[in-house]
mmCIF file of C-alpha atoms in Angstrom:
data_model
loop_
_atom_site.group_PDB
_atom_site.id
_atom_site.type_symbol
_atom_site.label_atom_id
_atom_site.label_comp_id
_atom_site.label_asym_id
_atom_site.label_seq_id
_atom_site.Cartn_x
_atom_site.Cartn_y
_atom_site.Cartn_z
ATOM 1 C CA MET Y 1426 4.440 10.466 14.556
ATOM 2 C CA ALA Y 1427 3.089 10.653 18.286
ATOM 3 C CA SER Y 1428 1.797 13.758 20.317
ATOM 4 C CA PHE Y 1429 2.213 12.645 24.458
ATOM 5 C CA SER Y 1430 1.645 14.844 27.283
ATOM 6 C CA ALA Y 1431 2.676 13.485 31.192
ATOM 7 C CA THR Y 1432 2.686 15.234 33.929
ATOM 8 C CA ARG Y 1433 5.750 13.739 36.131
ATOM 9 C CA ASN Y 1434 8.703 10.922 35.472
ATOM 10 C CA ARG Y 1435 9.830 12.585 32.967
ATOM 11 C CA ALA Y 1436 13.010 9.609 33.471
ATOM 12 C CA LEU Y 1437 10.349 6.900 31.795
ATOM 13 C CA LEU Y 1438 10.181 8.930 28.423
ATOM 14 C CA PRO Y 1439 12.563 6.068 26.707
ATOM 15 C CA SER Y 1440 10.047 3.111 27.777
ATOM 16 C CA LEU Y 1441 7.440 4.899 26.521
ATOM 17 C CA PHE Y 1442 9.814 5.783 22.821
ATOM 18 C CA LEU Y 1443 9.652 1.879 23.914
ATOM 19 C CA LEU Y 1444 6.432 0.624 23.277
ATOM 20 C CA LEU Y 1445 5.929 2.990 20.505
ATOM 21 C CA ALA Y 1446 8.323 1.538 18.070
ATOM 22 C CA LEU Y 1447 7.253 -1.304 19.680
ATOM 23 C CA PHE Y 1448 3.173 -0.222 18.218
ATOM 24 C CA THR Y 1449 4.852 1.376 15.395
ATOM 25 C CA ALA Y 1450 6.473 -1.820 13.998
ATOM 26 C CA ASN Y 1451 3.092 -4.155 14.740
ATOM 27 C CA LEU Y 1452 1.047 -1.527 12.631
ATOM 28 C CA HIS Y 1453 3.904 -1.130 9.686
ATOM 29 C CA ILE Y 1454 3.230 -4.997 10.071
ATOM 30 C CA SER Y 1455 0.153 -5.800 10.069
ATOM 31 C CA ASP Y 1456 0.371 -3.052 6.689
ATOM 32 C CA ALA Y 1457 2.390 -4.889 4.925
ATOM 33 C CA GLN Y 1458 0.215 -7.539 4.180
ATOM 34 C CA ILE Y 1459 -2.257 -5.912 1.834
ATOM 35 C CA GLY Y 1460 -2.474 -4.831 -1.248
ATOM 36 C CA VAL Y 1461 -5.162 -3.798 -4.110
ATOM 37 C CA CYS Y 1462 -5.107 -5.083 -7.198
ATOM 38 C CA TYR Y 1463 -5.155 -1.991 -11.126
ATOM 39 C CA GLY Y 1464 -7.558 -3.790 -13.207
ATOM 40 C CA MET Y 1465 -7.808 -0.759 -16.685
ATOM 41 C CA MET Y 1466 -10.777 -2.471 -18.345
ATOM 42 C CA GLY Y 1467 -13.154 1.208 -18.388
ATOM 43 C CA ASN Y 1468 -13.275 4.379 -20.166
ATOM 44 C CA ASN Y 1469 -13.291 6.517 -16.972
ATOM 45 C CA LEU Y 1470 -10.657 5.496 -15.259
ATOM 46 C CA PRO Y 1471 -8.066 8.638 -13.612
ATOM 47 C CA SER Y 1472 -4.419 8.536 -15.529
ATOM 48 C CA LYS Y 1473 -1.870 5.315 -14.411
ATOM 49 C CA ARG Y 1474 -0.582 9.241 -12.107
ATOM 50 C CA GLU Y 1475 -3.294 10.314 -10.762
ATOM 51 C CA VAL Y 1476 -4.512 5.571 -9.238
ATOM 52 C CA VAL Y 1477 -0.501 5.828 -8.462
ATOM 53 C CA ASP Y 1478 -1.122 9.021 -6.303
ATOM 54 C CA LEU Y 1479 -4.516 7.594 -5.264
ATOM 55 C CA TYR Y 1480 -2.361 3.787 -3.828
ATOM 56 C CA ARG Y 1481 0.025 6.832 -1.691
ATOM 57 C CA ALA Y 1482 -2.334 9.073 -0.439
ATOM 58 C CA ASN Y 1483 -4.658 5.909 1.368
ATOM 59 C CA ASN Y 1484 -1.188 4.257 2.371
ATOM 60 C CA ILE Y 1485 -1.066 0.993 -0.555
ATOM 61 C CA ARG Y 1486 1.650 0.242 -0.630
ATOM 62 C CA ARG Y 1487 1.488 -3.267 -2.744
ATOM 63 C CA MET Y 1488 -0.456 -3.497 -5.583
ATOM 64 C CA ARG Y 1489 -1.141 -5.836 -7.953
ATOM 65 C CA LEU Y 1490 -0.696 -5.417 -12.193
ATOM 66 C CA TYR Y 1491 -2.449 -7.433 -14.874
ATOM 67 C CA ASP Y 1492 0.660 -6.809 -18.157
ATOM 68 C CA PRO Y 1493 2.751 -4.615 -18.215
ATOM 69 C CA ASN Y 1494 1.457 -0.777 -18.965
ATOM 70 C CA GLN Y 1495 3.669 0.795 -19.702
ATOM 71 C CA GLU Y 1496 2.150 4.037 -18.505
ATOM 72 C CA ALA Y 1497 1.246 2.388 -15.167
ATOM 73 C CA LEU Y 1498 5.072 1.955 -14.531
ATOM 74 C CA ASP Y 1499 6.909 4.816 -15.259
ATOM 75 C CA ALA Y 1500 4.378 6.092 -12.338
ATOM 76 C CA LEU Y 1501 5.548 3.671 -10.380
ATOM 77 C CA ARG Y 1502 8.784 4.265 -9.970
ATOM 78 C CA ASN Y 1503 10.803 5.512 -6.702
ATOM 79 C CA SER Y 1504 6.523 6.033 -5.584
ATOM 80 C CA GLY Y 1505 7.685 2.092 -2.264
ATOM 81 C CA ILE Y 1506 4.683 0.977 -3.929
ATOM 82 C CA GLU Y 1507 5.281 -3.361 -3.841
ATOM 83 C CA LEU Y 1508 4.423 -4.992 -7.517
ATOM 84 C CA ILE Y 1509 3.012 -8.287 -8.641
ATOM 85 C CA LEU Y 1510 3.884 -7.061 -12.271
ATOM 86 C CA GLY Y 1511 1.690 -9.258 -14.695
ATOM 87 C CA ILE Y 1512 2.405 -11.224 -17.926
ATOM 88 C CA PRO Y 1513 -0.485 -12.245 -20.006
ATOM 89 C CA ASN Y 1514 -2.082 -15.665 -20.677
ATOM 90 C CA ASP Y 1515 -1.708 -14.827 -24.380
ATOM 91 C CA ASN Y 1516 2.393 -13.221 -23.735
ATOM 92 C CA LEU Y 1517 2.802 -16.944 -22.283
ATOM 93 C CA GLN Y 1518 3.500 -19.046 -25.910
ATOM 94 C CA ASN Y 1519 5.943 -15.511 -27.235
ATOM 95 C CA LEU Y 1520 8.416 -16.047 -23.738
ATOM 96 C CA ALA Y 1521 8.115 -20.310 -23.606
ATOM 97 C CA ALA Y 1522 9.692 -20.824 -26.886
ATOM 98 C CA SER Y 1523 12.893 -19.087 -26.116
ATOM 99 C CA ARG Y 1524 15.152 -17.473 -23.583
ATOM 100 C CA ALA Y 1525 15.824 -15.055 -25.606
ATOM 101 C CA ASN Y 1526 11.655 -13.874 -26.200
ATOM 102 C CA ALA Y 1527 12.059 -13.651 -21.834
ATOM 103 C CA ASP Y 1528 15.482 -11.723 -22.562
ATOM 104 C CA GLN Y 1529 13.590 -9.005 -24.417
ATOM 105 C CA TRP Y 1530 10.457 -9.261 -22.735
ATOM 106 C CA THR Y 1531 12.433 -9.015 -18.294
ATOM 107 C CA GLN Y 1532 15.290 -6.416 -20.599
ATOM 108 C CA ARG Y 1533 11.839 -3.801 -21.701
ATOM 109 C CA PHE Y 1534 10.184 -4.544 -18.543
ATOM 110 C CA VAL Y 1535 12.198 -5.627 -15.782
ATOM 111 C CA PHE Y 1536 15.205 -4.378 -15.981
ATOM 112 C CA ASN Y 1537 14.363 -0.979 -17.455
ATOM 113 C CA TYR Y 1538 12.275 -0.274 -14.005
ATOM 114 C CA TYR Y 1539 14.317 -2.402 -11.156
ATOM 115 C CA PRO Y 1540 14.669 -0.741 -8.849
ATOM 116 C CA SER Y 1541 13.343 2.474 -8.636
ATOM 117 C CA VAL Y 1542 10.071 -0.113 -9.295
ATOM 118 C CA ASN Y 1543 10.014 -1.712 -6.349
ATOM 119 C CA ILE Y 1544 8.644 -5.312 -8.959
ATOM 120 C CA LYS Y 1545 8.476 -8.101 -5.750
ATOM 121 C CA TYR Y 1546 6.391 -11.401 -7.633
ATOM 122 C CA ILE Y 1547 5.924 -11.917 -11.716
ATOM 123 C CA ALA Y 1548 2.718 -13.261 -12.446
ATOM 124 C CA VAL Y 1549 3.091 -15.524 -15.381
ATOM 125 C CA GLY Y 1550 -0.154 -16.684 -16.792
ATOM 126 C CA ASN Y 1551 -3.147 -15.594 -15.182
ATOM 127 C CA GLU Y 1552 -5.984 -18.723 -13.907
ATOM 128 C CA VAL Y 1553 -5.404 -20.276 -16.767
ATOM 129 C CA ASN Y 1554 -6.938 -24.234 -16.324
ATOM 130 C CA PRO Y 1555 -4.992 -27.716 -17.921
ATOM 131 C CA VAL Y 1556 -8.730 -28.362 -18.605
ATOM 132 C CA GLY Y 1557 -11.235 -25.639 -18.970
ATOM 133 C CA GLY Y 1558 -11.249 -22.641 -21.611
ATOM 134 C CA SER Y 1559 -7.302 -21.827 -20.754
ATOM 135 C CA SER Y 1560 -6.806 -24.956 -22.047
ATOM 136 C CA TRP Y 1561 -4.703 -23.811 -24.577
ATOM 137 C CA ALA Y 1562 -2.054 -21.952 -22.239
ATOM 138 C CA ALA Y 1563 -1.337 -24.751 -20.104
ATOM 139 C CA GLN Y 1564 1.502 -26.040 -22.476
ATOM 140 C CA TYR Y 1565 3.183 -22.788 -22.027
ATOM 141 C CA VAL Y 1566 3.827 -22.374 -18.020
ATOM 142 C CA LEU Y 1567 6.032 -24.041 -16.994
ATOM 143 C CA PRO Y 1568 8.660 -23.107 -19.857
ATOM 144 C CA ALA Y 1569 8.086 -19.000 -20.102
ATOM 145 C CA ILE Y 1570 8.307 -19.377 -16.050
ATOM 146 C CA GLN Y 1571 11.328 -21.223 -16.157
ATOM 147 C CA ASN Y 1572 12.858 -19.072 -20.133
ATOM 148 C CA VAL Y 1573 11.969 -16.110 -17.081
ATOM 149 C CA TYR Y 1574 12.989 -17.269 -14.193
ATOM 150 C CA GLN Y 1575 16.235 -17.582 -16.116
ATOM 151 C CA SER Y 1576 16.789 -13.745 -17.549
ATOM 152 C CA ILE Y 1577 15.719 -13.186 -13.800
ATOM 153 C CA ARG Y 1578 18.756 -15.635 -12.425
ATOM 154 C CA ALA Y 1579 21.351 -13.908 -14.715
ATOM 155 C CA ARG Y 1580 20.855 -10.551 -13.538
ATOM 156 C CA GLY Y 1581 21.579 -12.643 -10.458
ATOM 157 C CA LEU Y 1582 18.075 -10.994 -8.646
ATOM 158 C CA HIS Y 1583 16.168 -14.353 -8.414
ATOM 159 C CA ASP Y 1584 16.031 -13.798 -4.760
ATOM 160 C CA GLN Y 1585 14.794 -9.949 -4.739
ATOM 161 C CA ILE Y 1586 12.343 -10.352 -7.472
ATOM 162 C CA LYS Y 1587 10.072 -13.882 -7.851
ATOM 163 C CA VAL Y 1588 8.464 -15.646 -10.844
ATOM 164 C CA SER Y 1589 5.548 -17.243 -10.242
ATOM 165 C CA THR Y 1590 1.602 -18.126 -11.720
ATOM 166 C CA ALA Y 1591 -1.828 -17.448 -10.743
ATOM 167 C CA ILE Y 1592 -4.424 -20.344 -9.608
ATOM 168 C CA ASP Y 1593 -7.933 -20.320 -8.904
ATOM 169 C CA THR Y 1594 -9.702 -23.034 -6.883
ATOM 170 C CA THR Y 1595 -11.366 -24.645 -9.712
ATOM 171 C CA LEU Y 1596 -8.123 -26.216 -8.779
ATOM 172 C CA ILE Y 1597 -8.659 -28.193 -6.243
ATOM 173 C CA GLY Y 1598 -10.214 -31.357 -6.309
ATOM 174 C CA THR Y 1599 -11.581 -31.567 -2.463
ATOM 175 C CA SER Y 1600 -11.601 -28.943 -0.658
ATOM 176 C CA PHE Y 1601 -13.545 -30.141 2.787
ATOM 177 C CA PRO Y 1602 -12.416 -31.292 5.118
ATOM 178 C CA PRO Y 1603 -10.158 -28.133 4.490
ATOM 179 C CA SER Y 1604 -6.926 -31.081 5.775
ATOM 180 C CA GLN Y 1605 -7.997 -33.110 3.255
ATOM 181 C CA GLY Y 1606 -6.934 -30.586 0.291
ATOM 182 C CA SER Y 1607 -5.743 -31.980 -2.792
ATOM 183 C CA PHE Y 1608 -5.510 -30.938 -6.073
ATOM 184 C CA ARG Y 1609 -7.384 -31.932 -9.585
ATOM 185 C CA ASN Y 1610 -6.607 -36.024 -10.742
ATOM 186 C CA ASP Y 1611 -6.734 -34.047 -14.223
ATOM 187 C CA VAL Y 1612 -4.507 -31.353 -12.764
ATOM 188 C CA ARG Y 1613 -1.688 -32.576 -11.414
ATOM 189 C CA SER Y 1614 0.456 -33.232 -14.768
ATOM 190 C CA TYR Y 1615 -0.097 -29.393 -15.376
ATOM 191 C CA LEU Y 1616 0.292 -28.220 -11.532
ATOM 192 C CA ASP Y 1617 3.248 -30.863 -10.312
ATOM 193 C CA PRO Y 1618 6.500 -29.563 -12.465
ATOM 194 C CA ILE Y 1619 4.822 -26.041 -11.762
ATOM 195 C CA ILE Y 1620 5.323 -26.849 -8.355
ATOM 196 C CA GLY Y 1621 8.813 -28.823 -8.208
ATOM 197 C CA TYR Y 1622 9.706 -25.305 -9.615
ATOM 198 C CA LEU Y 1623 8.705 -23.393 -6.525
ATOM 199 C CA VAL Y 1624 10.081 -25.078 -4.091
ATOM 200 C CA TYR Y 1625 13.902 -24.896 -6.597
ATOM 201 C CA ALA Y 1626 13.134 -21.304 -6.412
ATOM 202 C CA ASN Y 1627 11.701 -20.449 -3.315
ATOM 203 C CA ALA Y 1628 9.467 -18.572 -4.305
ATOM 204 C CA PRO Y 1629 5.360 -18.980 -3.699
ATOM 205 C CA LEU Y 1630 1.853 -19.963 -5.248
ATOM 206 C CA LEU Y 1631 -0.363 -17.533 -5.554
ATOM 207 C CA ALA Y 1632 -3.981 -17.714 -5.918
ATOM 208 C CA ASN Y 1633 -7.133 -16.122 -6.351
ATOM 209 C CA VAL Y 1634 -9.859 -16.864 -3.477
ATOM 210 C CA TYR Y 1635 -12.947 -15.818 -3.405
ATOM 211 C CA PRO Y 1636 -15.486 -17.116 -1.523
ATOM 212 C CA TYR Y 1637 -18.096 -14.573 -2.612
ATOM 213 C CA PHE Y 1638 -18.288 -17.079 -5.000
ATOM 214 C CA ALA Y 1639 -18.524 -20.774 -3.228
ATOM 215 C CA TYR Y 1640 -21.061 -18.082 -1.336
ATOM 216 C CA LYS Y 1641 -23.278 -18.102 -4.547
ATOM 217 C CA GLY Y 1642 -23.093 -21.338 -5.753
ATOM 218 C CA ASN Y 1643 -23.301 -23.147 -2.923
ATOM 219 C CA PRO Y 1644 -26.089 -21.069 -0.622
ATOM 220 C CA ARG Y 1645 -27.818 -23.998 0.939
ATOM 221 C CA ASP Y 1646 -24.455 -24.876 2.107
ATOM 222 C CA ILE Y 1647 -23.107 -22.153 3.034
ATOM 223 C CA SER Y 1648 -23.457 -19.903 5.181
ATOM 224 C CA LEU Y 1649 -23.891 -15.933 4.594
ATOM 225 C CA PRO Y 1650 -22.052 -14.977 8.274
ATOM 226 C CA TYR Y 1651 -19.065 -18.280 7.676
ATOM 227 C CA ALA Y 1652 -18.643 -16.088 3.989
ATOM 228 C CA LEU Y 1653 -18.292 -12.250 5.644
ATOM 229 C CA PHE Y 1654 -16.160 -13.439 8.288
ATOM 230 C CA THR Y 1655 -18.951 -12.142 10.992
ATOM 231 C CA SER Y 1656 -19.499 -16.140 12.377
ATOM 232 C CA PRO Y 1657 -19.283 -15.854 15.639
ATOM 233 C CA ASN Y 1658 -19.189 -19.306 16.735
ATOM 234 C CA VAL Y 1659 -16.772 -22.410 14.570
ATOM 235 C CA VAL Y 1660 -19.004 -23.664 11.598
ATOM 236 C CA VAL Y 1661 -15.981 -26.279 11.106
ATOM 237 C CA TRP Y 1662 -14.433 -28.002 12.762
ATOM 238 C CA ASP Y 1663 -11.548 -29.831 11.361
ATOM 239 C CA GLY Y 1664 -9.920 -32.044 14.004
ATOM 240 C CA SER Y 1665 -8.568 -30.672 16.220
ATOM 241 C CA ARG Y 1666 -8.335 -26.854 14.157
ATOM 242 C CA GLY Y 1667 -11.749 -24.762 14.539
ATOM 243 C CA TYR Y 1668 -12.896 -22.481 10.752
ATOM 244 C CA GLN Y 1669 -15.309 -19.720 11.595
ATOM 245 C CA ASN Y 1670 -15.043 -18.204 8.638
ATOM 246 C CA LEU Y 1671 -14.769 -19.221 4.568
ATOM 247 C CA PHE Y 1672 -11.517 -17.186 3.694
ATOM 248 C CA ASP Y 1673 -9.405 -19.807 6.042
ATOM 249 C CA ALA Y 1674 -10.815 -22.714 5.125
ATOM 250 C CA MET Y 1675 -10.651 -22.306 1.060
ATOM 251 C CA LEU Y 1676 -6.670 -20.841 1.708
ATOM 252 C CA ASP Y 1677 -5.901 -23.549 4.166
ATOM 253 C CA SER Y 1678 -7.971 -26.489 1.475
ATOM 254 C CA ILE Y 1679 -4.760 -24.691 -0.687
ATOM 255 C CA HIS Y 1680 -1.986 -25.042 1.322
ATOM 256 C CA ALA Y 1681 -2.670 -29.154 1.903
ATOM 257 C CA ALA Y 1682 -3.761 -29.563 -1.285
ATOM 258 C CA LEU Y 1683 0.181 -28.358 -1.913
ATOM 259 C CA ASP Y 1684 1.671 -30.355 1.198
ATOM 260 C CA ASN Y 1685 0.066 -33.738 0.065
ATOM 261 C CA THR Y 1686 1.411 -33.311 -3.332
ATOM 262 C CA ARG Y 1687 5.187 -34.212 -1.244
ATOM 263 C CA ILE Y 1688 7.080 -32.207 -3.170
ATOM 264 C CA GLY Y 1689 7.872 -29.528 -0.793
ATOM 265 C CA PHE Y 1690 7.213 -26.437 1.435
ATOM 266 C CA VAL Y 1691 4.953 -23.935 -0.759
ATOM 267 C CA ARG Y 1692 3.924 -20.943 0.656
ATOM 268 C CA VAL Y 1693 0.295 -19.366 -1.054
ATOM 269 C CA VAL Y 1694 0.989 -15.341 -1.768
ATOM 270 C CA VAL Y 1695 -3.831 -14.385 -2.237
ATOM 271 C CA SER Y 1696 -2.890 -12.559 -5.116
ATOM 272 C CA GLU Y 1697 -6.935 -11.272 -5.332
ATOM 273 C CA SER Y 1698 -9.985 -11.376 -3.188
ATOM 274 C CA GLY Y 1699 -12.944 -9.458 -3.236
ATOM 275 C CA TRP Y 1700 -16.936 -9.108 -3.538
ATOM 276 C CA PRO Y 1701 -19.002 -6.851 -6.152
ATOM 277 C CA SER Y 1702 -21.515 -4.135 -4.516
ATOM 278 C CA ASP Y 1703 -23.415 -4.878 -7.200
ATOM 279 C CA GLY Y 1704 -24.580 -7.371 -10.370
ATOM 280 C CA ASP Y 1705 -25.363 -10.586 -9.348
ATOM 281 C CA PHE Y 1706 -27.325 -12.988 -5.917
ATOM 282 C CA GLY Y 1707 -25.541 -11.701 -2.669
ATOM 283 C CA ALA Y 1708 -23.292 -8.922 -4.238
ATOM 284 C CA THR Y 1709 -24.824 -5.866 -2.031
ATOM 285 C CA TYR Y 1710 -23.657 -2.877 -0.574
ATOM 286 C CA ASP Y 1711 -23.392 -4.148 2.911
ATOM 287 C CA ASN Y 1712 -21.947 -7.669 2.183
ATOM 288 C CA ALA Y 1713 -18.708 -5.640 -0.517
ATOM 289 C CA LYS Y 1714 -18.956 -3.850 3.267
ATOM 290 C CA THR Y 1715 -18.277 -5.768 5.668
ATOM 291 C CA TYR Y 1716 -16.477 -8.243 3.910
ATOM 292 C CA LEU Y 1717 -13.893 -6.648 2.836
ATOM 293 C CA ASP Y 1718 -13.265 -4.452 5.941
ATOM 294 C CA ASN Y 1719 -13.386 -7.934 7.801
ATOM 295 C CA LEU Y 1720 -10.889 -8.830 5.450
ATOM 296 C CA ILE Y 1721 -8.030 -6.392 6.282
ATOM 297 C CA ARG Y 1722 -8.052 -6.756 9.475
ATOM 298 C CA HIS Y 1723 -8.255 -11.201 9.624
ATOM 299 C CA VAL Y 1724 -5.345 -11.245 7.444
ATOM 300 C CA ASN Y 1725 -2.783 -10.754 10.056
ATOM 301 C CA SER Y 1726 -3.639 -13.670 11.695
ATOM 302 C CA GLY Y 1727 -2.992 -15.996 8.820
ATOM 303 C CA THR Y 1728 -5.300 -19.858 8.743
ATOM 304 C CA PRO Y 1729 -4.946 -22.667 11.483
ATOM 305 C CA ILE Y 1730 -2.744 -24.690 9.630
ATOM 306 C CA ARG Y 1731 -0.985 -21.408 8.105
ATOM 307 C CA PRO Y 1732 -0.461 -19.273 11.182
ATOM 308 C CA GLY Y 1733 0.924 -16.063 10.352
ATOM 309 C CA PRO Y 1734 -0.254 -13.049 8.985
ATOM 310 C CA THR Y 1735 -1.083 -14.254 4.863
ATOM 311 C CA GLU Y 1736 0.095 -11.540 1.968
ATOM 312 C CA THR Y 1737 -2.823 -10.547 -0.338
ATOM 313 C CA TYR Y 1738 -4.239 -8.443 -2.718
ATOM 314 C CA ILE Y 1739 -7.923 -7.212 -2.955
ATOM 315 C CA PHE Y 1740 -9.336 -7.282 -6.075
ATOM 316 C CA ALA Y 1741 -9.924 -4.170 -7.445
ATOM 317 C CA MET Y 1742 -9.111 -0.882 -6.941
ATOM 318 C CA PHE Y 1743 -11.191 0.350 -9.045
ATOM 319 C CA ASP Y 1744 -15.642 -0.493 -10.395
ATOM 320 C CA GLU Y 1745 -14.642 -0.468 -14.719
ATOM 321 C CA ASN Y 1746 -16.914 -0.987 -16.995
ATOM 322 C CA GLN Y 1747 -16.025 -2.379 -19.902
ATOM 323 C CA LYS Y 1748 -15.723 -6.646 -17.234
ATOM 324 C CA ASN Y 1749 -18.801 -8.982 -18.562
ATOM 325 C CA PRO Y 1750 -20.833 -9.885 -17.016
ATOM 326 C CA GLU Y 1751 -22.163 -7.198 -15.011
ATOM 327 C CA LEU Y 1752 -21.481 -8.441 -11.616
ATOM 328 C CA GLU Y 1753 -17.685 -7.557 -12.870
ATOM 329 C CA LYS Y 1754 -18.352 -4.527 -12.423
ATOM 330 C CA HIS Y 1755 -18.447 -3.967 -9.394
ATOM 331 C CA PHE Y 1756 -15.663 -5.442 -7.961
ATOM 332 C CA GLY Y 1757 -13.984 -2.139 -6.147
ATOM 333 C CA LEU Y 1758 -12.786 -0.271 -3.623
ATOM 334 C CA PHE Y 1759 -13.039 3.775 -4.972
ATOM 335 C CA PHE Y 1760 -15.327 4.564 -8.928
ATOM 336 C CA PRO Y 1761 -13.045 5.832 -11.356
ATOM 337 C CA ASN Y 1762 -14.098 9.343 -9.821
ATOM 338 C CA LYS Y 1763 -11.292 7.914 -7.096
ATOM 339 C CA GLN Y 1764 -13.509 8.587 -4.674
ATOM 340 C CA LYS Y 1765 -13.798 6.356 -2.029
ATOM 341 C CA LYS Y 1766 -17.077 3.336 -2.340
ATOM 342 C CA TYR Y 1767 -17.015 2.395 1.568
ATOM 343 C CA PRO Y 1768 -15.808 4.324 4.653
ATOM 344 C CA PHE Y 1769 -12.771 2.167 6.022
ATOM 345 C CA GLY Y 1770 -9.302 3.277 4.158
ATOM 346 C CA PHE Y 1771 -5.510 2.538 4.639
ATOM 347 C CA GLY Y 1772 -4.430 5.661 6.908
ATOM 348 C CA GLY Y 1773 -6.395 7.007 9.420
ATOM 349 C CA GLN Y 1774 -5.996 7.340 13.527
ATOM 350 C CA ARG Y 1775 -6.289 5.895 16.849
ATOM 351 C CA ASP Y 1776 -5.656 7.553 20.519
ATOM 352 C CA TRP Y 1777 -4.317 5.275 22.840
ATOM 353 C CA GLU Y 1778 -4.039 5.145 26.540
ATOM 354 C CA ILE Y 1779 -1.097 3.606 28.001
ATOM 355 C CA GLY Y 1780 0.360 2.492 31.111
ATOM 356 C CA VAL Y 1781 4.047 2.985 31.835
ATOM 357 C CA ASP Y 1782 4.954 2.380 36.005
ATOM 358 C CA GLY Y 1783 1.596 3.514 36.852
ATOM 359 C CA VAL Y 1784 2.012 7.168 34.926
ATOM 360 C CA GLU Y 1785 -0.896 6.879 32.465
ATOM 361 C CA PHE Y 1786 0.331 8.355 28.235
ATOM 362 C CA ASN Y 1787 -2.492 9.792 26.332
ATOM 363 C CA VAL Y 1788 -0.758 9.328 22.380
ATOM 364 C CA THR Y 1789 -2.244 9.331 19.074
ATOM 365 C CA ILE Y 1790 -0.503 6.686 16.277
ATOM 366 C CA PRO Y 1791 -1.388 7.417 12.686
ATOM 367 C CA LEU Y 1792 -2.490 4.014 12.084
ATOM 368 C CA LYS Y 1793 -1.355 2.960 8.419
ATOM 369 C CA SER Y 1794 -4.301 0.235 8.060
ATOM 370 C CA ASP Y 1795 -6.853 1.534 10.115
ATOM 371 C CA ILE Y 1796 -10.591 0.328 9.157
#
């Protein structure tokens, strides 16, 4: 979709269209990196159909669901939205118990919907910690992953639908400098077999990465500009690698922790990142707006250890009034009435002046992640 005017030399039009194709290809690549998590812990949220329509209206092409809500899955049919489909922690024991249980689950929530629902990943559990409050679930994560994977593989869909789990950064023992990142010794017996599976299945690790909580926990040593992507210069040097923002440093500590296990290469998908607009220290509208705006711009360039686009999901679509503590109510990109909380979005257009062999064209190109 482009409009142009030229005053001479129409023979140059093929060159212009080639340039436009290159611009459009690059913009679509950028757009493809961002998704938004759809949480439902609110008593005033729009219907599932309205939510899917809101994603589409704002060119948000990826979604994370935390449980297989069938009304949401029905609304997603033929939407083109790529999906992380979550399995809640309280379902893990059942899915770990037998392959038959996993077959029933995948039939009901995956095969009954795929491919009209574009399920890309299945997240088996969220932020399970073998030495934390969710330690009871740790023994079930890998068996549940394996049973679900075998169900997917039996249908020949294991290259299309990747089965993984989502971790948080409390499993990292050493995070500074990022290249020395390592997992805590007391979680290695839990994580290493999962990493081995991910290598075997060529599946990514899902990781929830929140510079907000790192900043909130240590504002003396972590500056706000470093956390918000607004530092004008490199803040941390790690050998020849320079870090200008905390997100890259945190994500690279996970990359390094994976690499330092020497089990094999595993890609990381950022399955949550966000900043609250109210409710606690550093949680302001302006900080949240700045962080989210810059995050969406930044993920296309990758990190010092892993250059290239980083698939990233923003938490969350809506403010959710049934979450606790208070700050958990204020992570939304949208208010429950479907109004944007922030002025940026995922659609728009920008005017470009493109010169081809001395001829200038005025071009209007819609941008899918123009913010």
